[in-house]
Coordinates of C-alpha atoms in Angstrom, one line a residue:
X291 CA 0.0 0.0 0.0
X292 CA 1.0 3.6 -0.9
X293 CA 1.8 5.6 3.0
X294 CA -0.2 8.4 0.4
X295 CA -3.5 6.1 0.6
X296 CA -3.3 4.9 4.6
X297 CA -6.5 5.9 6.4
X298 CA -6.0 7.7 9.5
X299 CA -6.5 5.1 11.3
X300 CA -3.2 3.5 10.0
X301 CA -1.6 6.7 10.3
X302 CA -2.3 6.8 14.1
X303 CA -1.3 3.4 14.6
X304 CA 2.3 4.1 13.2
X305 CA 2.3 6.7 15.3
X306 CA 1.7 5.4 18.3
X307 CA 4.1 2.5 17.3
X308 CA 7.2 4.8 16.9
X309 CA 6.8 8.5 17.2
X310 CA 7.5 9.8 21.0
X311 CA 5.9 13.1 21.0
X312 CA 7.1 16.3 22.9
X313 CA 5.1 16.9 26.1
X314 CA 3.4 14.2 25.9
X315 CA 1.8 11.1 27.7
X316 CA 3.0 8.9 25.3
X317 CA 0.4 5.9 26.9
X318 CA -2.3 8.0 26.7
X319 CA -1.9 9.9 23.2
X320 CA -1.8 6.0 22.3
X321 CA -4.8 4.8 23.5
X322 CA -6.4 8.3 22.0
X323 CA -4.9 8.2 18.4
X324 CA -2.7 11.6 17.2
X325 CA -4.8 14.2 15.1
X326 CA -3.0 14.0 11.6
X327 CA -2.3 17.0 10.0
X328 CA -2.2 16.8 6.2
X329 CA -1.9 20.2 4.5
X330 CA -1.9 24.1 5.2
X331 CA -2.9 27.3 3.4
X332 CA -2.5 30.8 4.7
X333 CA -4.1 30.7 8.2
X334 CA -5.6 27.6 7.7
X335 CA -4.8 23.5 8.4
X336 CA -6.6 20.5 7.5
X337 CA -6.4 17.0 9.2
X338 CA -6.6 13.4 7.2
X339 CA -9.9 13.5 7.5
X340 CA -10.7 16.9 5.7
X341 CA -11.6 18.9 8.4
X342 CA -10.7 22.8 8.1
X343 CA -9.1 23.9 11.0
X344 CA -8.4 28.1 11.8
X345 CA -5.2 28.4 13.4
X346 CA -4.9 30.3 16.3
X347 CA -1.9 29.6 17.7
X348 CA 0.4 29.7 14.3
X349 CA 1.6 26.8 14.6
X350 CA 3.4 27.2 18.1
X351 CA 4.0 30.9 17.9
X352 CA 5.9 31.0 14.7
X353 CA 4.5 31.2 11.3
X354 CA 3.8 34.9 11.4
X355 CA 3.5 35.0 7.3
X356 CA 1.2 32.1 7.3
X357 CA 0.9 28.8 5.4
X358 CA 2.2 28.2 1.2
X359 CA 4.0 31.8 1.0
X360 CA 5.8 30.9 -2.1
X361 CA 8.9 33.1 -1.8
X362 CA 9.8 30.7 1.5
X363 CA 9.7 27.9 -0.5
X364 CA 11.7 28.6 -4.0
X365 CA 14.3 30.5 -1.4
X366 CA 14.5 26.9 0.2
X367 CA 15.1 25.1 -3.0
X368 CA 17.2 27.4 -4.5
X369 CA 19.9 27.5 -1.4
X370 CA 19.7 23.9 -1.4
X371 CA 20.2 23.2 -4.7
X372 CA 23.6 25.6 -4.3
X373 CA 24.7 24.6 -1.2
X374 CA 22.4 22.7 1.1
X375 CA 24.8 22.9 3.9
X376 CA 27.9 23.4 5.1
X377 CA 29.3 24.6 8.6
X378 CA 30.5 27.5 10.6
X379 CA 33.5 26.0 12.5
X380 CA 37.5 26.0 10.8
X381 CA 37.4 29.8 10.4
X382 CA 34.5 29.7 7.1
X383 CA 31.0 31.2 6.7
X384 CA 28.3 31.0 3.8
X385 CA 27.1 34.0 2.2
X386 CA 23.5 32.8 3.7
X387 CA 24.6 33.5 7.2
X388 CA 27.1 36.7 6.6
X389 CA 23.6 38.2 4.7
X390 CA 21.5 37.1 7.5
X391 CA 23.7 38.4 10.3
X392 CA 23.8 41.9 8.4
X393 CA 20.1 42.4 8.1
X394 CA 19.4 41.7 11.8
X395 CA 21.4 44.2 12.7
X396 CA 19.9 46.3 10.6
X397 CA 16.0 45.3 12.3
X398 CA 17.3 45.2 15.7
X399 CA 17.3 47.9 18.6
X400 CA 20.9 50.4 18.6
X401 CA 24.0 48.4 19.7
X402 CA 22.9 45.1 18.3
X403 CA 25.3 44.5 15.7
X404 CA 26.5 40.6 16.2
X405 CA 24.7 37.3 16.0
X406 CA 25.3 33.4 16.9
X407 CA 23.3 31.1 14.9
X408 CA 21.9 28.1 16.5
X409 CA 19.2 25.6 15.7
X410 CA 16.1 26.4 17.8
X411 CA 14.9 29.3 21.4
X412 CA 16.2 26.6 23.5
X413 CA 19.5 26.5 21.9
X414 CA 19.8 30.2 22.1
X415 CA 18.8 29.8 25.9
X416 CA 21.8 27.5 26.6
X417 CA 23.9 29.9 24.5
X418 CA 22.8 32.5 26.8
X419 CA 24.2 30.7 29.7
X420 CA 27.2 29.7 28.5
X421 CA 27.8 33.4 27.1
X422 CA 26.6 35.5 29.9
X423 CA 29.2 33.1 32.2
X424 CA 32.0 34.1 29.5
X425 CA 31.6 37.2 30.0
X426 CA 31.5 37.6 33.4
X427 CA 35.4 35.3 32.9
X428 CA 36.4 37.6 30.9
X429 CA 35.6 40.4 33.2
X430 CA 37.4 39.6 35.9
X431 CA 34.5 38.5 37.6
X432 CA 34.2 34.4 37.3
X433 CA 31.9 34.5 40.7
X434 CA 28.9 35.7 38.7
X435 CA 27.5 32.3 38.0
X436 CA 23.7 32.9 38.8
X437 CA 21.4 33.9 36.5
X438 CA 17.9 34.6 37.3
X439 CA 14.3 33.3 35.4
X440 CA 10.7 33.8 36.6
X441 CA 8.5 31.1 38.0
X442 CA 6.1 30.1 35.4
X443 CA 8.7 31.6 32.6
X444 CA 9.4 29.5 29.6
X445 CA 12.9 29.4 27.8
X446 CA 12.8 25.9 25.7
X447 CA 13.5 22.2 27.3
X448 CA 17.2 21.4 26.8
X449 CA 18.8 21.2 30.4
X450 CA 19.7 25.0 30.5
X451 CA 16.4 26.3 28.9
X452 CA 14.7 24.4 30.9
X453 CA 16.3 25.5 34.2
X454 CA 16.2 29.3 33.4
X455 CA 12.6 28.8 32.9
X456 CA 10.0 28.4 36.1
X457 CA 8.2 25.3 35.0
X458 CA 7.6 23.0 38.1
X459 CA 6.5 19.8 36.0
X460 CA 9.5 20.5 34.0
X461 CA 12.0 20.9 37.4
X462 CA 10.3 17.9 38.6
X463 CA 11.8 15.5 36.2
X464 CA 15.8 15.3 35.1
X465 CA 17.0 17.5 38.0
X466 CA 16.4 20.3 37.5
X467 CA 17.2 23.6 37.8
X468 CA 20.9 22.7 37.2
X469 CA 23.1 24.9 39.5
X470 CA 23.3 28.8 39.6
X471 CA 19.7 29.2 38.6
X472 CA 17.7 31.1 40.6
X473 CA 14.0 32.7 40.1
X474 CA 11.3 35.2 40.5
X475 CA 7.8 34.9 40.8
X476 CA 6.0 36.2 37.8
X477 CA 4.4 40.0 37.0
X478 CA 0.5 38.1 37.3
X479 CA -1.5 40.6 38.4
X480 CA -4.7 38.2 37.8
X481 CA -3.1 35.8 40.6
X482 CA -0.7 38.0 42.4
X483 CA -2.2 42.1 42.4
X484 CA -6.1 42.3 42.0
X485 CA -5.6 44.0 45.9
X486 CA -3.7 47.2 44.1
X487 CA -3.7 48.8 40.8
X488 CA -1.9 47.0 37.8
X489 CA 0.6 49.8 37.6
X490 CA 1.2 49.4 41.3
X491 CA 1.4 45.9 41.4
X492 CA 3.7 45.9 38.3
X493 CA 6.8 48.0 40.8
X494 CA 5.7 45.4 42.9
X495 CA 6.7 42.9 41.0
X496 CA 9.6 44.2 40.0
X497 CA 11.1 44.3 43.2
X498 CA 11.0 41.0 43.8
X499 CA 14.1 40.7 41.4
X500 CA 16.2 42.9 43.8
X501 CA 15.1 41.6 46.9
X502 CA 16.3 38.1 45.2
X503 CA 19.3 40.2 43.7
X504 CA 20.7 41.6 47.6
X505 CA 19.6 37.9 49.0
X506 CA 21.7 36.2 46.9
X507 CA 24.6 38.6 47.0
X508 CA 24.7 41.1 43.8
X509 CA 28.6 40.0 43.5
X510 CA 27.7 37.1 42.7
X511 CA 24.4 37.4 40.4
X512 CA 24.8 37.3 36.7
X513 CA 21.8 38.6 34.3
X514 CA 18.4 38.4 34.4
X515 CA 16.1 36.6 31.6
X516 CA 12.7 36.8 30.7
X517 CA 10.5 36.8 28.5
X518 CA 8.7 40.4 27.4
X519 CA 5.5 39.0 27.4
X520 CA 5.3 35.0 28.8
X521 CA 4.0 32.8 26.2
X522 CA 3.9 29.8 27.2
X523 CA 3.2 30.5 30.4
X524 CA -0.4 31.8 29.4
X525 CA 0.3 35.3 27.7
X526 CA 1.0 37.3 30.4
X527 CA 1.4 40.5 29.7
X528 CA 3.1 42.5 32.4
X529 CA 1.8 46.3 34.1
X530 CA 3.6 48.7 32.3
X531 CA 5.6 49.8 35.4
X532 CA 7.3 46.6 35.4
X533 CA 9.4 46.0 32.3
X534 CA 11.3 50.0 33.3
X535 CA 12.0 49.4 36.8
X536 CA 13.3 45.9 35.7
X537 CA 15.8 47.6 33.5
X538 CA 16.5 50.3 36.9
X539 CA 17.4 47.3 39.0
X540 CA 19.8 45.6 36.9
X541 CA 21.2 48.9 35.8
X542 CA 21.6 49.5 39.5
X543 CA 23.5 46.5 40.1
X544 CA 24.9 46.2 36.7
X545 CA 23.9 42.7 36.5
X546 CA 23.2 42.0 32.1
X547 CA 19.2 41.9 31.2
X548 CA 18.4 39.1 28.7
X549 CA 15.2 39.3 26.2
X550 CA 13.6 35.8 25.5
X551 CA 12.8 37.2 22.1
X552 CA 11.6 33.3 20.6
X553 CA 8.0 34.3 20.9
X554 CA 8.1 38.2 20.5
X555 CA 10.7 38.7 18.3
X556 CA 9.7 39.4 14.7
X557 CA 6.6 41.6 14.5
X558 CA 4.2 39.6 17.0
X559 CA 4.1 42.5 19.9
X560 CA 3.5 45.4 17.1
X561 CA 7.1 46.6 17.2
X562 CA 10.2 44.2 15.6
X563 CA 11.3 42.7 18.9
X564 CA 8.7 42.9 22.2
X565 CA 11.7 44.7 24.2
X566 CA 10.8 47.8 21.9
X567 CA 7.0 47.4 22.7
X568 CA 7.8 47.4 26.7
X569 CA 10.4 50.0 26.5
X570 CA 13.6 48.4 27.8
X571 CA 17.3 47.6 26.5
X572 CA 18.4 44.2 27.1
X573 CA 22.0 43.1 26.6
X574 CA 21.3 40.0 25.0
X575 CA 18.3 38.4 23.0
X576 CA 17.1 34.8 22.3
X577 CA 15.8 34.5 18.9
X578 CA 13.9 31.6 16.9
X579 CA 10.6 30.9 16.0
X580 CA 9.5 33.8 13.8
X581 CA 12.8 34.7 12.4
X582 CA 12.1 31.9 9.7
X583 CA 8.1 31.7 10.3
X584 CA 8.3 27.9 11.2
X585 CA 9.3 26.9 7.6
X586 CA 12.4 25.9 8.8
X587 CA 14.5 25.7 12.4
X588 CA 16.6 28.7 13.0
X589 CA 17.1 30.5 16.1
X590 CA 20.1 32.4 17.9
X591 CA 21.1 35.1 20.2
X592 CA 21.0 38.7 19.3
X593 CA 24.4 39.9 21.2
X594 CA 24.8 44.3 22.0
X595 CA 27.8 46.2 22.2
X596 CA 28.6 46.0 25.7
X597 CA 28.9 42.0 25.8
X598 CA 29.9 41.6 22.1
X599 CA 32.9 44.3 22.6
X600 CA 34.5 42.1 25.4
X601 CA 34.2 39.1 24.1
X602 CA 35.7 39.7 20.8
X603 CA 38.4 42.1 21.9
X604 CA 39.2 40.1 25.5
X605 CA 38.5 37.0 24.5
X606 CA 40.2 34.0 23.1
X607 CA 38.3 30.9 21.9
X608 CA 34.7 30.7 23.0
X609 CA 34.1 27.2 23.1
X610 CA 30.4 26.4 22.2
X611 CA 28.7 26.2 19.2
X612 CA 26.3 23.8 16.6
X613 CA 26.7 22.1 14.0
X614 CA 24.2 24.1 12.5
X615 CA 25.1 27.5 13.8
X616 CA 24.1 29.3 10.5
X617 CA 22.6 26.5 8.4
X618 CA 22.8 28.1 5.1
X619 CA 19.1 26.6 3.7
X620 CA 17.9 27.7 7.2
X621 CA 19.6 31.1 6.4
X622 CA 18.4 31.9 3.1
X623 CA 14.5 31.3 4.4
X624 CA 14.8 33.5 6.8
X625 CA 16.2 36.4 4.8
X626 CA 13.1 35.4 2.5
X627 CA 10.7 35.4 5.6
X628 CA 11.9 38.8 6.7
X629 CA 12.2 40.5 3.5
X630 CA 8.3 39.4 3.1
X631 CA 7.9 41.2 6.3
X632 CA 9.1 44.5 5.2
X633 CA 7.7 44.4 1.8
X634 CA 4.2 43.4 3.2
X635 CA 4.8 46.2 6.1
X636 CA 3.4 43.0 8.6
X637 CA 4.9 45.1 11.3
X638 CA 2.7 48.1 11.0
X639 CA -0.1 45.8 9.9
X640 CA 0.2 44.4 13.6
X641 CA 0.6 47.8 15.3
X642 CA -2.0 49.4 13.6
X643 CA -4.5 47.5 12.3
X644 CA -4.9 44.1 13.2
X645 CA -3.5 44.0 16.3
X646 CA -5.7 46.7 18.0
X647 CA -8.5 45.4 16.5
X648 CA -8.0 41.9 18.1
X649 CA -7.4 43.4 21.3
X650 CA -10.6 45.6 20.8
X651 CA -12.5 42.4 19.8
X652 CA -11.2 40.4 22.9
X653 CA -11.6 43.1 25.4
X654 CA -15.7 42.6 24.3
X655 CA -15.4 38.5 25.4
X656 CA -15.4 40.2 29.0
X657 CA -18.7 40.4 29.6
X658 CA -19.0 36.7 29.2
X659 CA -19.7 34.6 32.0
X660 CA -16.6 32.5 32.1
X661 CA -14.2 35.5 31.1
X662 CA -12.5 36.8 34.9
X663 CA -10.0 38.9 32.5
X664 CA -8.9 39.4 29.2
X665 CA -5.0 40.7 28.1
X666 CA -3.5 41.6 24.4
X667 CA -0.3 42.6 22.9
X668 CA 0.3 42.8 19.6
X669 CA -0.9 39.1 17.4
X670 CA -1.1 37.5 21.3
X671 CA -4.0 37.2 23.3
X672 CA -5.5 35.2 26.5
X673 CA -8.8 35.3 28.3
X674 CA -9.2 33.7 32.0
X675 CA -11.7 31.1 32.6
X676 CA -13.9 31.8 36.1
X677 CA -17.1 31.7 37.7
X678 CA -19.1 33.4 39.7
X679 CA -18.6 36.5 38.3
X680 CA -20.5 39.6 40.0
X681 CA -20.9 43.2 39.7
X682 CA -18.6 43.6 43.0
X683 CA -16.3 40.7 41.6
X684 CA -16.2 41.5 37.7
X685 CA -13.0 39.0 37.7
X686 CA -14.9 36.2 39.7
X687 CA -13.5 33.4 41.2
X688 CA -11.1 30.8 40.0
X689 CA -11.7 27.3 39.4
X690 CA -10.6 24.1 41.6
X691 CA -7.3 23.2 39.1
X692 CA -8.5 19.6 39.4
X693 CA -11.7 20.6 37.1
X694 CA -9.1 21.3 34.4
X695 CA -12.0 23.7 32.7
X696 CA -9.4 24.7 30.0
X697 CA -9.1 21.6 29.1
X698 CA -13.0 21.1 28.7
X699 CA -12.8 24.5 26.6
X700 CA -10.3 23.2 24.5
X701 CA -12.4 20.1 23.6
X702 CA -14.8 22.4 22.4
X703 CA -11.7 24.4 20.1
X704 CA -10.5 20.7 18.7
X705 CA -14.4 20.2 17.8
X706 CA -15.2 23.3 16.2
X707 CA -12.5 23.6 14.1
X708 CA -10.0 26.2 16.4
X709 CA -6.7 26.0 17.7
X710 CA -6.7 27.8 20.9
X711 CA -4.2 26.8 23.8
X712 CA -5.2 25.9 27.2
X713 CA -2.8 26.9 29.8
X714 CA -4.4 26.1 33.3
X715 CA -7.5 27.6 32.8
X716 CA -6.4 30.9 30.6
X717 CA -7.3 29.9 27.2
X718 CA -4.7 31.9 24.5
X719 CA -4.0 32.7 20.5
X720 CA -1.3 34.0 18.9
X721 CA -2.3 33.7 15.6
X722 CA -0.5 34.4 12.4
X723 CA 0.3 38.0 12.2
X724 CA -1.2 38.6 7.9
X725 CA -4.9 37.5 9.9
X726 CA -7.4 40.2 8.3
X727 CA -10.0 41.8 9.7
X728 CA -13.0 39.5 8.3
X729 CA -10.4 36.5 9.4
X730 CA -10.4 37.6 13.4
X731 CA -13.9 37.9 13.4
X732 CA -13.9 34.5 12.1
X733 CA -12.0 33.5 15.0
X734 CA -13.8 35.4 17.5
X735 CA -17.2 33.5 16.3
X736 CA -15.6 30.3 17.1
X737 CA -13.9 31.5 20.6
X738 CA -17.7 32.5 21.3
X739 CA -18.9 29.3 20.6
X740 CA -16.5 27.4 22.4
X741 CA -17.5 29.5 25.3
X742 CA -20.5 28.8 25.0
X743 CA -20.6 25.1 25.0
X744 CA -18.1 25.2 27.8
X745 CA -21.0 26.8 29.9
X746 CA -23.1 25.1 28.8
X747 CA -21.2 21.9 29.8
X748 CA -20.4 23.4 33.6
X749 CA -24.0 24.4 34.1
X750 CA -25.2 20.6 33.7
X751 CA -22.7 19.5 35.5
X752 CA -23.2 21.6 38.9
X753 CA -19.8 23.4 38.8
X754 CA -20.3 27.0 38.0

């Protein structure tokens, strides 16, 4: 039989037979059978069954230019066809790389004028270690070891991304966090500040990075990472006290402020890299995801003046790198990618025009029953699942974690065609960032109808 003509049946069976899947319960995704996804087409997926599917979530926060952008593909081909691959070790580069490097400096805040390639965010995460340590070496200053994350933060799952980020489940397996990582707890005002103002609660927040800076001793504290808005974590967008007094405090102590650009890097906070849309100036800047839309893995760290300066006039040989540390065909899509971004203007399209309007036509799912709070930046947005919602209490009550309502709501996304993420019980998009006008509503039909039928399921059941 032709693997083109196996029904999906077959197709989950081989699955389930071979394929380990990333966060995963490998036993139960067995017993359930994997949705298989067959094609895609601007925002759009379809499964082996023909079922049209809106995608909300761009694949995992990265194809910003959507699905069958034709300039991706023939730049693709064409590198491969000259030069598929080659390396960046023994003192040689490929035109693919040196171009790439050279436009990014170009798109990125002042001072950023010097890139490392690597493969994927968490690469660039374990980069960041490693290079944040070199510096602080070649500083005279080899006691600066410990860098600090956020609780509930997300920098990739590779032994050092996944230590720098606050993911319990994560820390609870492997060992984690390996040594010299410390954290914070997040800038949540949902979960952490309804008894103050957001703005309040956002210096708040923010001071919980020195009190963790003076009780670990500011000798020996490193950077700081984060992300400028947490993803993963359920698109939290932080008070807009909190990203400037961050940048105070590590000023203060001159401790190096990194930017876990992966997800909002690229055009998806309104602004080329979210750093610009919170108003602060990191040192250093994770990149992946959107740089090549998802058509191909490429990520790396955006590295500024003040760490780039001692490490190329101070240092000798810095001893880390990939074997696909500017992968040419990886290289050459994401000059394509990004030169569809500036010829399309997807930027301003975000910061203008669809992006306001998606936050306009979220803010409007808050007088819905189960929606405690709604937040949006740029293409990202997340709504909080609650009940008992009253006039005195217009952010109600959360539910028992047990209930897993996101999960419930999510059932109703898979069924309806939608993509939506549940993250505890904050349900979230980010979706790709050429959506029109006409294709949010779309979406925004379907989050109300998965809403719905979420309430609807609750009610019968006795649990709102």
């Amino acid at each position: 039989m032709s693997k083109s003509n196996r029904t999906t049946q077959e197709w989950q069976a081989a699955d389930a037979r071979h394929f380990l899947h990333p966060f995963t319960d490998f036993k139960g995704l067995a017993a359930k059978g994997s949705r298989i996804i067959s094609k895609a087409d601007n925002i759009y997926l379809w499964d082996s069954e023909g079922h049209k599917i809106l995608d909300g979530m761009s694949g995992l926060w990265c194809v910003n230019v959507g699905y069958g952008q034709q300039s991706l593909i023939e730049a693709a081909a064409k590198q491969m066809a000259e030069l598929p691959f080659y390396n960046a070790f023994f003192q040689t580069a490929t035109m693919p790389a040196i171009e790439l490097a050279e436009v990014l400096a170009e798109i990125s805040p002042p001072g950023f004028e010097h890139v490392f390639f690597t493969g994927s965010g968490s690469e660039g995460n374990d980069t960041i270690v490693r290079m944040v340590r070199r510096y602080w070496d070649l500083k005279g200053s080899p006691e600066r070891q410990i860098i600090i994350g956020r609780i509930n933060g997300y920098h990739g799952s590779t032994m050092a991304g996944a230590s720098l980020g606050g993911m319990s489940g994560m820390h609870a397996q492997g060992g984690l966090p390996i040594p010299n990582i410390s954290h914070i707890e997040q800038p949540h005002w949902f979960e952490h500040g309804q008894d103050m103002s957001r703005e309040d609660f956002g210096l708040k927040a923010a001071g919980w990075l020195e009190e963790k800076i003076l009780a670990l001793g500011a000798d020996k504290v490193a950077a700081f990472i984060g992300e400028p808005v947490q993803g993963a974590g359920g698109v939290i967008v932080p008070p807009s006290t909190y990203w400037p007094e961050i940048q105070r405090i590590c000023d203060k102590y001159g401790i190096l402020l990194v930017s876990d650009e992966v997800i909002c890097g690229f055009g998806r906070t309104g602004n080329w890299f979210g750093c610009e849309t919170m108003g602060f100036k990191p040192d250093l800047m994770t990149f992946a995801k959107g740089v090549s839309s998802g058509y191909i893995p490429l990520g790396g760290v955006l590295v500024g003046a003040r760490v780039a300066k001692v490490l190329i006039e101070e240092g000798g040989e810095f001893n880390h790198g990939f074997t696909y540390s500017g992968h040419p065909t990886a290289c050459a899509v994401a000059l394509a990618n990004l030169k569809l971004l500036r010829e399309q203007h997807v930027v301003e399209h975000v910061r203008d025009d669809i992006g306001p309007y998606l936050a306009q036509r979220f803010a409007e799912l808050n007088e819905h029953p189960l929606v405690g709070e709604t937040q949006s930046c740029g293409m990202m947005a997340a709504l909080q699942l609650v009940k008992g919602k009253t006039p005195d209490k217009p952010t109600g009550t959360a539910f028992a974690s047990e209930l897993e309502v996101g999960m419930i709501c999510r059932k109703y996304c898979f069924a309806n065609g939608l993509i939506m993420r549940a993250v505890g019980d904050r349900m979230i998009v980010a979706p790709p960032l050429v959506m029109t006008r006409t294709q949010i509503d779309e979406m925004m039909g379907l989050i109300r109808r998965c809403l719905d039928q979420t309430w609807e399921e609750l009610s019968q059941s006795g649990l709102l």
